[in-house]
């Protein structure tokens, strides 16, 4: 979107009925070996890949995301993790969606990459659709966490040879994200900085202020040591397929 002139963007919306993709991520620590922008860069990557398949336009990503939670993203306390509060995120995505819809986009796909965003993006989509409908615009909005589903065979391949796999609950900065970044943005991964730590054993509740001792020193909830580019390719291509299928079934 940002690389198009306005009239070309207008033509894509009005003549091609283009799907507009809005990636939403997070700026959040992912250990020593992955960059702070891991989530938003992966959301943008997914949006670009799917847009290329279906002929869509990718809007600027919303890089910042909802407050990092200690049991899913390592918490808000670590340097670099820079989050939006819920009201800000809801208002920001609402305004972007309304801005896109009022100019004629009838198909908008919000691509999420950060678990904590979930319900706030739902709220923003609801409100934006309401706002657009009240103003006479007929936009439909699809929202999807790109990693919402993983085939069991893929997970078996990802964890092959690991005696005690961490499971998805502890995958922050672990094998999955490390492998995907090795495939999509290898220049930003430094495998030499990986450390081996005991996995956290979280209680089934949260406390505020957060207790930093709950999270390993690196910020990762499990080790990405066994990640490879090949595992990343397997995961990413599956997710690209799932998002493409979702978009095609709702918009074509
Ligand atoms: Zn992440």
PDB file of C-alpha atoms and ligand atoms in Angstrom:
ATOM      1  CA  UNK A   1       0.000   0.000   0.000  1.00  0.00           C
ATOM      2  CA  UNK A   2       2.697   2.483   0.986  1.00  0.00           C
ATOM      3  CA  UNK A   3       4.535   1.915  -2.280  1.00  0.00           C
ATOM      4  CA  UNK A   4       1.472   2.614  -4.443  1.00  0.00           C
ATOM      5  CA  UNK A   5       0.307   5.998  -5.710  1.00  0.00           C
ATOM      6  CA  UNK A   6      -3.165   6.844  -4.436  1.00  0.00           C
ATOM      7  CA  UNK A   7      -4.883   6.406  -7.778  1.00  0.00           C
ATOM      8  CA  UNK A   8      -3.315   3.002  -8.306  1.00  0.00           C
ATOM      9  CA  UNK A   9      -4.450   1.976  -4.806  1.00  0.00           C
ATOM     10  CA  UNK A  10      -7.928   3.274  -5.643  1.00  0.00           C
ATOM     11  CA  UNK A  11      -7.950   1.323  -8.895  1.00  0.00           C
ATOM     12  CA  UNK A  12      -6.954  -1.880  -7.068  1.00  0.00           C
ATOM     13  CA  UNK A  13      -9.796  -1.414  -4.581  1.00  0.00           C
ATOM     14  CA  UNK A  14     -12.532  -0.308  -6.960  1.00  0.00           C
ATOM     15  CA  UNK A  15     -11.750  -2.176 -10.177  1.00  0.00           C
ATOM     16  CA  UNK A  16     -10.064  -5.307  -8.828  1.00  0.00           C
ATOM     17  CA  UNK A  17     -11.972  -5.504  -5.542  1.00  0.00           C
ATOM     18  CA  UNK A  18      -8.578  -6.268  -3.969  1.00  0.00           C
ATOM     19  CA  UNK A  19      -8.297  -7.836  -0.533  1.00  0.00           C
ATOM     20  CA  UNK A  20      -6.427  -5.470   1.800  1.00  0.00           C
ATOM     21  CA  UNK A  21      -4.241  -7.246   4.370  1.00  0.00           C
ATOM     22  CA  UNK A  22      -3.472  -5.616   7.719  1.00  0.00           C
ATOM     23  CA  UNK A  23      -0.662  -7.409   9.606  1.00  0.00           C
ATOM     24  CA  UNK A  24      -0.696  -6.949  13.393  1.00  0.00           C
ATOM     25  CA  UNK A  25       2.183  -8.127  15.560  1.00  0.00           C
ATOM     26  CA  UNK A  26       4.166  -7.145  18.627  1.00  0.00           C
ATOM     27  CA  UNK A  27       7.482  -5.614  19.626  1.00  0.00           C
ATOM     28  CA  UNK A  28       8.548  -8.143  22.227  1.00  0.00           C
ATOM     29  CA  UNK A  29      11.710  -9.856  23.444  1.00  0.00           C
ATOM     30  CA  UNK A  30      12.266 -13.304  21.930  1.00  0.00           C
ATOM     31  CA  UNK A  31      15.429 -14.319  23.769  1.00  0.00           C
ATOM     32  CA  UNK A  32      19.009 -13.514  22.814  1.00  0.00           C
ATOM     33  CA  UNK A  33      18.896 -15.113  19.370  1.00  0.00           C
ATOM     34  CA  UNK A  34      15.782 -13.529  17.800  1.00  0.00           C
ATOM     35  CA  UNK A  35      14.966  -9.859  17.185  1.00  0.00           C
ATOM     36  CA  UNK A  36      12.361  -7.787  19.023  1.00  0.00           C
ATOM     37  CA  UNK A  37      10.364  -7.478  15.807  1.00  0.00           C
ATOM     38  CA  UNK A  38       9.907 -11.236  15.323  1.00  0.00           C
ATOM     39  CA  UNK A  39       6.099 -11.176  15.650  1.00  0.00           C
ATOM     40  CA  UNK A  40       5.299  -8.214  13.436  1.00  0.00           C
ATOM     41  CA  UNK A  41       7.829  -9.266  10.801  1.00  0.00           C
ATOM     42  CA  UNK A  42       6.243 -12.719  10.641  1.00  0.00           C
ATOM     43  CA  UNK A  43       2.764 -11.187  10.331  1.00  0.00           C
ATOM     44  CA  UNK A  44       3.979  -9.000   7.467  1.00  0.00           C
ATOM     45  CA  UNK A  45       5.715 -11.944   5.806  1.00  0.00           C
ATOM     46  CA  UNK A  46       2.510 -14.028   5.942  1.00  0.00           C
ATOM     47  CA  UNK A  47       0.417 -11.154   4.591  1.00  0.00           C
ATOM     48  CA  UNK A  48       2.834 -10.588   1.709  1.00  0.00           C
ATOM     49  CA  UNK A  49       2.965 -14.251   0.749  1.00  0.00           C
ATOM     50  CA  UNK A  50      -0.818 -14.669   0.801  1.00  0.00           C
ATOM     51  CA  UNK A  51      -1.431 -11.337  -0.941  1.00  0.00           C
ATOM     52  CA  UNK A  52       0.888 -12.441  -3.748  1.00  0.00           C
ATOM     53  CA  UNK A  53      -1.201 -15.598  -4.205  1.00  0.00           C
ATOM     54  CA  UNK A  54      -4.621 -13.941  -4.174  1.00  0.00           C
ATOM     55  CA  UNK A  55      -3.753 -10.578  -5.699  1.00  0.00           C
ATOM     56  CA  UNK A  56      -4.146  -8.432  -2.593  1.00  0.00           C
ATOM     57  CA  UNK A  57      -2.631  -5.253  -1.189  1.00  0.00           C
ATOM     58  CA  UNK A  58      -0.661  -5.296   2.090  1.00  0.00           C
ATOM     59  CA  UNK A  59      -1.263  -2.267   4.311  1.00  0.00           C
ATOM     60  CA  UNK A  60       1.408  -1.030   6.679  1.00  0.00           C
ATOM     61  CA  UNK A  61       1.707  -3.397   9.640  1.00  0.00           C
ATOM     62  CA  UNK A  62       0.599  -2.430  13.120  1.00  0.00           C
ATOM     63  CA  UNK A  63       3.922  -3.391  14.638  1.00  0.00           C
ATOM     64  CA  UNK A  64       3.081  -2.879  18.317  1.00  0.00           C
ATOM     65  CA  UNK A  65       0.747  -5.314  20.047  1.00  0.00           C
ATOM     66  CA  UNK A  66      -1.136  -5.928  23.262  1.00  0.00           C
ATOM     67  CA  UNK A  67       0.730  -6.166  26.563  1.00  0.00           C
ATOM     68  CA  UNK A  68       3.016  -9.181  26.732  1.00  0.00           C
ATOM     69  CA  UNK A  69       1.831 -11.703  29.323  1.00  0.00           C
ATOM     70  CA  UNK A  70       4.400 -13.562  31.378  1.00  0.00           C
ATOM     71  CA  UNK A  71       3.057 -17.068  30.660  1.00  0.00           C
ATOM     72  CA  UNK A  72       2.744 -16.560  26.890  1.00  0.00           C
ATOM     73  CA  UNK A  73       5.277 -13.915  25.868  1.00  0.00           C
ATOM     74  CA  UNK A  74       7.653 -13.589  28.788  1.00  0.00           C
ATOM     75  CA  UNK A  75       5.988 -10.528  30.307  1.00  0.00           C
ATOM     76  CA  UNK A  76       6.046  -6.770  29.952  1.00  0.00           C
ATOM     77  CA  UNK A  77       9.023  -6.047  32.207  1.00  0.00           C
ATOM     78  CA  UNK A  78      11.954  -6.985  30.006  1.00  0.00           C
ATOM     79  CA  UNK A  79      13.788  -4.223  28.149  1.00  0.00           C
ATOM     80  CA  UNK A  80      12.572  -3.855  24.587  1.00  0.00           C
ATOM     81  CA  UNK A  81       9.125  -5.383  25.059  1.00  0.00           C
ATOM     82  CA  UNK A  82       7.076  -2.343  24.075  1.00  0.00           C
ATOM     83  CA  UNK A  83       3.330  -2.879  24.139  1.00  0.00           C
ATOM     84  CA  UNK A  84       0.059  -1.036  23.629  1.00  0.00           C
ATOM     85  CA  UNK A  85      -2.672  -1.079  26.226  1.00  0.00           C
ATOM     86  CA  UNK A  86      -5.926  -2.648  25.093  1.00  0.00           C
ATOM     87  CA  UNK A  87      -7.808   0.616  24.516  1.00  0.00           C
ATOM     88  CA  UNK A  88      -5.020   1.956  22.317  1.00  0.00           C
ATOM     89  CA  UNK A  89      -4.778  -1.213  20.244  1.00  0.00           C
ATOM     90  CA  UNK A  90      -8.551  -1.443  19.760  1.00  0.00           C
ATOM     91  CA  UNK A  91      -8.756   2.210  18.742  1.00  0.00           C
ATOM     92  CA  UNK A  92      -5.733   1.986  16.450  1.00  0.00           C
ATOM     93  CA  UNK A  93      -6.921  -1.068  14.518  1.00  0.00           C
ATOM     94  CA  UNK A  94     -10.497   0.284  14.404  1.00  0.00           C
ATOM     95  CA  UNK A  95      -9.324   3.534  12.843  1.00  0.00           C
ATOM     96  CA  UNK A  96      -7.091   1.775  10.297  1.00  0.00           C
ATOM     97  CA  UNK A  97      -9.886  -0.604   9.262  1.00  0.00           C
ATOM     98  CA  UNK A  98     -12.398   2.222   8.931  1.00  0.00           C
ATOM     99  CA  UNK A  99      -9.879   4.232   6.931  1.00  0.00           C
ATOM    100  CA  UNK A 100      -9.399   1.341   4.524  1.00  0.00           C
ATOM    101  CA  UNK A 101     -13.095   0.491   4.305  1.00  0.00           C
ATOM    102  CA  UNK A 102     -14.351   4.021   3.713  1.00  0.00           C
ATOM    103  CA  UNK A 103     -12.275   4.271   0.558  1.00  0.00           C
ATOM    104  CA  UNK A 104     -13.935   1.278  -0.978  1.00  0.00           C
ATOM    105  CA  UNK A 105     -12.184  -1.859   0.275  1.00  0.00           C
ATOM    106  CA  UNK A 106     -14.865  -4.517   0.640  1.00  0.00           C
ATOM    107  CA  UNK A 107     -12.525  -7.315   1.719  1.00  0.00           C
ATOM    108  CA  UNK A 108     -10.104  -6.772   4.600  1.00  0.00           C
ATOM    109  CA  UNK A 109      -7.958  -9.486   6.193  1.00  0.00           C
ATOM    110  CA  UNK A 110      -6.331  -8.852   9.580  1.00  0.00           C
ATOM    111  CA  UNK A 111      -3.351 -11.182  10.042  1.00  0.00           C
ATOM    112  CA  UNK A 112      -2.361 -11.587  13.696  1.00  0.00           C
ATOM    113  CA  UNK A 113       0.905 -13.053  14.990  1.00  0.00           C
ATOM    114  CA  UNK A 114       0.792 -12.298  18.729  1.00  0.00           C
ATOM    115  CA  UNK A 115      -1.329 -14.387  21.061  1.00  0.00           C
ATOM    116  CA  UNK A 116      -2.117 -11.539  23.474  1.00  0.00           C
ATOM    117  CA  UNK A 117      -3.715  -9.464  20.696  1.00  0.00           C
ATOM    118  CA  UNK A 118      -6.522 -11.881  20.154  1.00  0.00           C
ATOM    119  CA  UNK A 119      -9.674 -10.478  21.795  1.00  0.00           C
ATOM    120  CA  UNK A 120      -8.669  -6.868  21.304  1.00  0.00           C
ATOM    121  CA  UNK A 121      -8.431  -7.404  17.562  1.00  0.00           C
ATOM    122  CA  UNK A 122     -11.850  -9.091  17.643  1.00  0.00           C
ATOM    123  CA  UNK A 123     -13.239  -6.033  19.413  1.00  0.00           C
ATOM    124  CA  UNK A 124     -11.656  -3.664  16.891  1.00  0.00           C
ATOM    125  CA  UNK A 125     -13.020  -5.691  13.958  1.00  0.00           C
ATOM    126  CA  UNK A 126     -16.535  -5.723  15.443  1.00  0.00           C
ATOM    127  CA  UNK A 127     -16.496  -1.992  16.028  1.00  0.00           C
ATOM    128  CA  UNK A 128     -14.986  -1.164  12.638  1.00  0.00           C
ATOM    129  CA  UNK A 129     -17.541  -3.289  10.814  1.00  0.00           C
ATOM    130  CA  UNK A 130     -20.308  -1.521  12.763  1.00  0.00           C
ATOM    131  CA  UNK A 131     -18.867   1.891  12.003  1.00  0.00           C
ATOM    132  CA  UNK A 132     -18.517   1.101   8.298  1.00  0.00           C
ATOM    133  CA  UNK A 133     -22.020  -0.382   8.048  1.00  0.00           C
ATOM    134  CA  UNK A 134     -23.534   2.700   9.722  1.00  0.00           C
ATOM    135  CA  UNK A 135     -21.808   4.837   7.110  1.00  0.00           C
ATOM    136  CA  UNK A 136     -23.079   2.706   4.257  1.00  0.00           C
ATOM    137  CA  UNK A 137     -19.891   0.809   3.446  1.00  0.00           C
ATOM    138  CA  UNK A 138     -20.204  -2.932   2.955  1.00  0.00           C
ATOM    139  CA  UNK A 139     -16.764  -4.149   4.027  1.00  0.00           C
ATOM    140  CA  UNK A 140     -16.301  -7.654   5.424  1.00  0.00           C
ATOM    141  CA  UNK A 141     -13.384  -8.328   7.722  1.00  0.00           C
ATOM    142  CA  UNK A 142     -11.615 -11.635   8.243  1.00  0.00           C
ATOM    143  CA  UNK A 143      -9.301 -11.952  11.239  1.00  0.00           C
ATOM    144  CA  UNK A 144      -6.892 -14.834  11.689  1.00  0.00           C
ATOM    145  CA  UNK A 145      -3.999 -15.775  13.923  1.00  0.00           C
ATOM    146  CA  UNK A 146      -1.834 -17.219  11.167  1.00  0.00           C
ATOM    147  CA  UNK A 147      -0.686 -20.111  13.367  1.00  0.00           C
ATOM    148  CA  UNK A 148      -4.202 -20.891  14.591  1.00  0.00           C
ATOM    149  CA  UNK A 149      -3.970 -24.486  13.374  1.00  0.00           C
ATOM    150  CA  UNK A 150      -1.069 -26.883  12.916  1.00  0.00           C
ATOM    151  CA  UNK A 151      -1.469 -30.346  11.424  1.00  0.00           C
ATOM    152  CA  UNK A 152      -0.493 -33.077  13.908  1.00  0.00           C
ATOM    153  CA  UNK A 153       1.915 -34.546  11.329  1.00  0.00           C
ATOM    154  CA  UNK A 154       3.688 -31.195  11.081  1.00  0.00           C
ATOM    155  CA  UNK A 155       4.034 -30.956  14.864  1.00  0.00           C
ATOM    156  CA  UNK A 156       5.402 -34.502  14.935  1.00  0.00           C
ATOM    157  CA  UNK A 157       8.019 -33.477  12.353  1.00  0.00           C
ATOM    158  CA  UNK A 158       8.871 -30.293  14.277  1.00  0.00           C
ATOM    159  CA  UNK A 159       9.480 -32.220  17.498  1.00  0.00           C
ATOM    160  CA  UNK A 160      11.021 -35.351  15.909  1.00  0.00           C
ATOM    161  CA  UNK A 161      13.864 -36.670  18.029  1.00  0.00           C
ATOM    162  CA  UNK A 162      12.985 -34.501  21.040  1.00  0.00           C
ATOM    163  CA  UNK A 163      12.355 -36.787  23.994  1.00  0.00           C
ATOM    164  CA  UNK A 164      10.399 -34.194  25.942  1.00  0.00           C
ATOM    165  CA  UNK A 165       8.908 -31.578  23.581  1.00  0.00           C
ATOM    166  CA  UNK A 166       7.793 -28.331  25.243  1.00  0.00           C
ATOM    167  CA  UNK A 167       4.355 -28.085  23.592  1.00  0.00           C
ATOM    168  CA  UNK A 168       2.729 -24.990  22.131  1.00  0.00           C
ATOM    169  CA  UNK A 169       2.155 -23.305  25.514  1.00  0.00           C
ATOM    170  CA  UNK A 170       5.922 -22.855  25.929  1.00  0.00           C
ATOM    171  CA  UNK A 171       6.799 -21.997  22.339  1.00  0.00           C
ATOM    172  CA  UNK A 172       7.639 -18.341  22.905  1.00  0.00           C
ATOM    173  CA  UNK A 173      11.119 -17.948  21.372  1.00  0.00           C
ATOM    174  CA  UNK A 174      11.331 -21.735  20.992  1.00  0.00           C
ATOM    175  CA  UNK A 175      11.665 -24.156  18.081  1.00  0.00           C
ATOM    176  CA  UNK A 176       8.699 -22.898  16.054  1.00  0.00           C
ATOM    177  CA  UNK A 177       9.494 -19.193  15.985  1.00  0.00           C
ATOM    178  CA  UNK A 178      13.229 -19.812  15.631  1.00  0.00           C
ATOM    179  CA  UNK A 179      12.685 -22.157  12.680  1.00  0.00           C
ATOM    180  CA  UNK A 180      10.253 -19.794  10.960  1.00  0.00           C
ATOM    181  CA  UNK A 181      12.660 -16.891  11.322  1.00  0.00           C
ATOM    182  CA  UNK A 182      15.515 -19.060   9.971  1.00  0.00           C
ATOM    183  CA  UNK A 183      13.351 -19.581   6.880  1.00  0.00           C
ATOM    184  CA  UNK A 184      11.897 -16.063   6.472  1.00  0.00           C
ATOM    185  CA  UNK A 185      14.511 -13.693   7.943  1.00  0.00           C
ATOM    186  CA  UNK A 186      17.730 -15.748   8.483  1.00  0.00           C
ATOM    187  CA  UNK A 187      19.931 -12.640   8.607  1.00  0.00           C
ATOM    188  CA  UNK A 188      18.180 -11.646  11.854  1.00  0.00           C
ATOM    189  CA  UNK A 189      18.747 -14.943  13.714  1.00  0.00           C
ATOM    190  CA  UNK A 190      21.923 -15.557  15.736  1.00  0.00           C
ATOM    191  CA  UNK A 191      21.978 -19.261  16.676  1.00  0.00           C
ATOM    192  CA  UNK A 192      25.316 -18.780  18.467  1.00  0.00           C
ATOM    193  CA  UNK A 193      23.491 -16.818  21.174  1.00  0.00           C
ATOM    194  CA  UNK A 194      21.095 -19.664  22.064  1.00  0.00           C
ATOM    195  CA  UNK A 195      21.349 -20.751  25.717  1.00  0.00           C
ATOM    196  CA  UNK A 196      20.088 -23.889  27.438  1.00  0.00           C
ATOM    197  CA  UNK A 197      17.874 -23.184  30.417  1.00  0.00           C
ATOM    198  CA  UNK A 198      15.348 -25.068  32.508  1.00  0.00           C
ATOM    199  CA  UNK A 199      11.839 -24.583  31.152  1.00  0.00           C
ATOM    200  CA  UNK A 200       9.490 -22.595  33.380  1.00  0.00           C
ATOM    201  CA  UNK A 201       6.874 -24.401  35.422  1.00  0.00           C
ATOM    202  CA  UNK A 202       4.099 -21.807  35.555  1.00  0.00           C
ATOM    203  CA  UNK A 203       1.369 -21.950  38.184  1.00  0.00           C
ATOM    204  CA  UNK A 204      -2.187 -21.820  36.778  1.00  0.00           C
ATOM    205  CA  UNK A 205      -2.658 -18.125  37.658  1.00  0.00           C
ATOM    206  CA  UNK A 206      -1.051 -14.695  37.188  1.00  0.00           C
ATOM    207  CA  UNK A 207       0.188 -12.145  39.731  1.00  0.00           C
ATOM    208  CA  UNK A 208       0.680  -8.389  39.423  1.00  0.00           C
ATOM    209  CA  UNK A 209       3.269  -7.009  39.567  1.00  0.00           C
ATOM    210  CA  UNK A 210       4.696  -9.851  37.504  1.00  0.00           C
ATOM    211  CA  UNK A 211       7.367 -12.034  39.050  1.00  0.00           C
ATOM    212  CA  UNK A 212      10.371 -11.930  36.673  1.00  0.00           C
ATOM    213  CA  UNK A 213      11.744 -15.107  38.289  1.00  0.00           C
ATOM    214  CA  UNK A 214       8.989 -17.103  36.562  1.00  0.00           C
ATOM    215  CA  UNK A 215      10.732 -16.662  33.180  1.00  0.00           C
ATOM    216  CA  UNK A 216      14.196 -17.994  32.241  1.00  0.00           C
ATOM    217  CA  UNK A 217      16.927 -15.362  32.018  1.00  0.00           C
ATOM    218  CA  UNK A 218      16.955 -15.327  28.203  1.00  0.00           C
ATOM    219  CA  UNK A 219      13.226 -14.602  27.972  1.00  0.00           C
ATOM    220  CA  UNK A 220      12.514 -17.752  25.939  1.00  0.00           C
ATOM    221  CA  UNK A 221       9.984 -20.197  27.386  1.00  0.00           C
ATOM    222  CA  UNK A 222      11.723 -23.151  25.699  1.00  0.00           C
ATOM    223  CA  UNK A 223      14.862 -23.769  23.670  1.00  0.00           C
ATOM    224  CA  UNK A 224      15.007 -23.238  19.914  1.00  0.00           C
ATOM    225  CA  UNK A 225      18.233 -25.264  19.715  1.00  0.00           C
ATOM    226  CA  UNK A 226      16.785 -27.905  17.381  1.00  0.00           C
ATOM    227  CA  UNK A 227      15.255 -25.384  14.970  1.00  0.00           C
ATOM    228  CA  UNK A 228      16.282 -25.621  11.323  1.00  0.00           C
ATOM    229  CA  UNK A 229      15.416 -23.780   8.150  1.00  0.00           C
ATOM    230  CA  UNK A 230      13.713 -26.950   6.895  1.00  0.00           C
ATOM    231  CA  UNK A 231      11.392 -27.061   9.918  1.00  0.00           C
ATOM    232  CA  UNK A 232      10.682 -23.389   9.329  1.00  0.00           C
ATOM    233  CA  UNK A 233       9.784 -24.045   5.708  1.00  0.00           C
ATOM    234  CA  UNK A 234       7.423 -26.842   6.713  1.00  0.00           C
ATOM    235  CA  UNK A 235       5.616 -24.598   9.219  1.00  0.00           C
ATOM    236  CA  UNK A 236       5.553 -21.426   7.153  1.00  0.00           C
ATOM    237  CA  UNK A 237       4.319 -23.096   3.974  1.00  0.00           C
ATOM    238  CA  UNK A 238       1.570 -24.824   5.935  1.00  0.00           C
ATOM    239  CA  UNK A 239       0.492 -21.525   7.516  1.00  0.00           C
ATOM    240  CA  UNK A 240       0.594 -19.723   4.166  1.00  0.00           C
ATOM    241  CA  UNK A 241      -1.713 -22.455   2.870  1.00  0.00           C
ATOM    242  CA  UNK A 242      -4.133 -22.134   5.794  1.00  0.00           C
ATOM    243  CA  UNK A 243      -4.381 -18.354   5.529  1.00  0.00           C
ATOM    244  CA  UNK A 244      -4.768 -18.543   1.740  1.00  0.00           C
ATOM    245  CA  UNK A 245      -7.565 -21.113   2.108  1.00  0.00           C
ATOM    246  CA  UNK A 246      -9.338 -18.949   4.695  1.00  0.00           C
ATOM    247  CA  UNK A 247      -9.148 -15.826   2.554  1.00  0.00           C
ATOM    248  CA  UNK A 248     -10.255 -17.648  -0.601  1.00  0.00           C
ATOM    249  CA  UNK A 249     -13.207 -19.299   1.088  1.00  0.00           C
ATOM    250  CA  UNK A 250     -14.506 -16.040   2.598  1.00  0.00           C
ATOM    251  CA  UNK A 251     -13.733 -13.610  -0.195  1.00  0.00           C
ATOM    252  CA  UNK A 252     -13.847 -15.449  -3.530  1.00  0.00           C
TER     253      UNK A 252
HETATM  254 ZN1  LIG B   1       6.528 -14.321  19.034  1.00  0.00          ZN
END
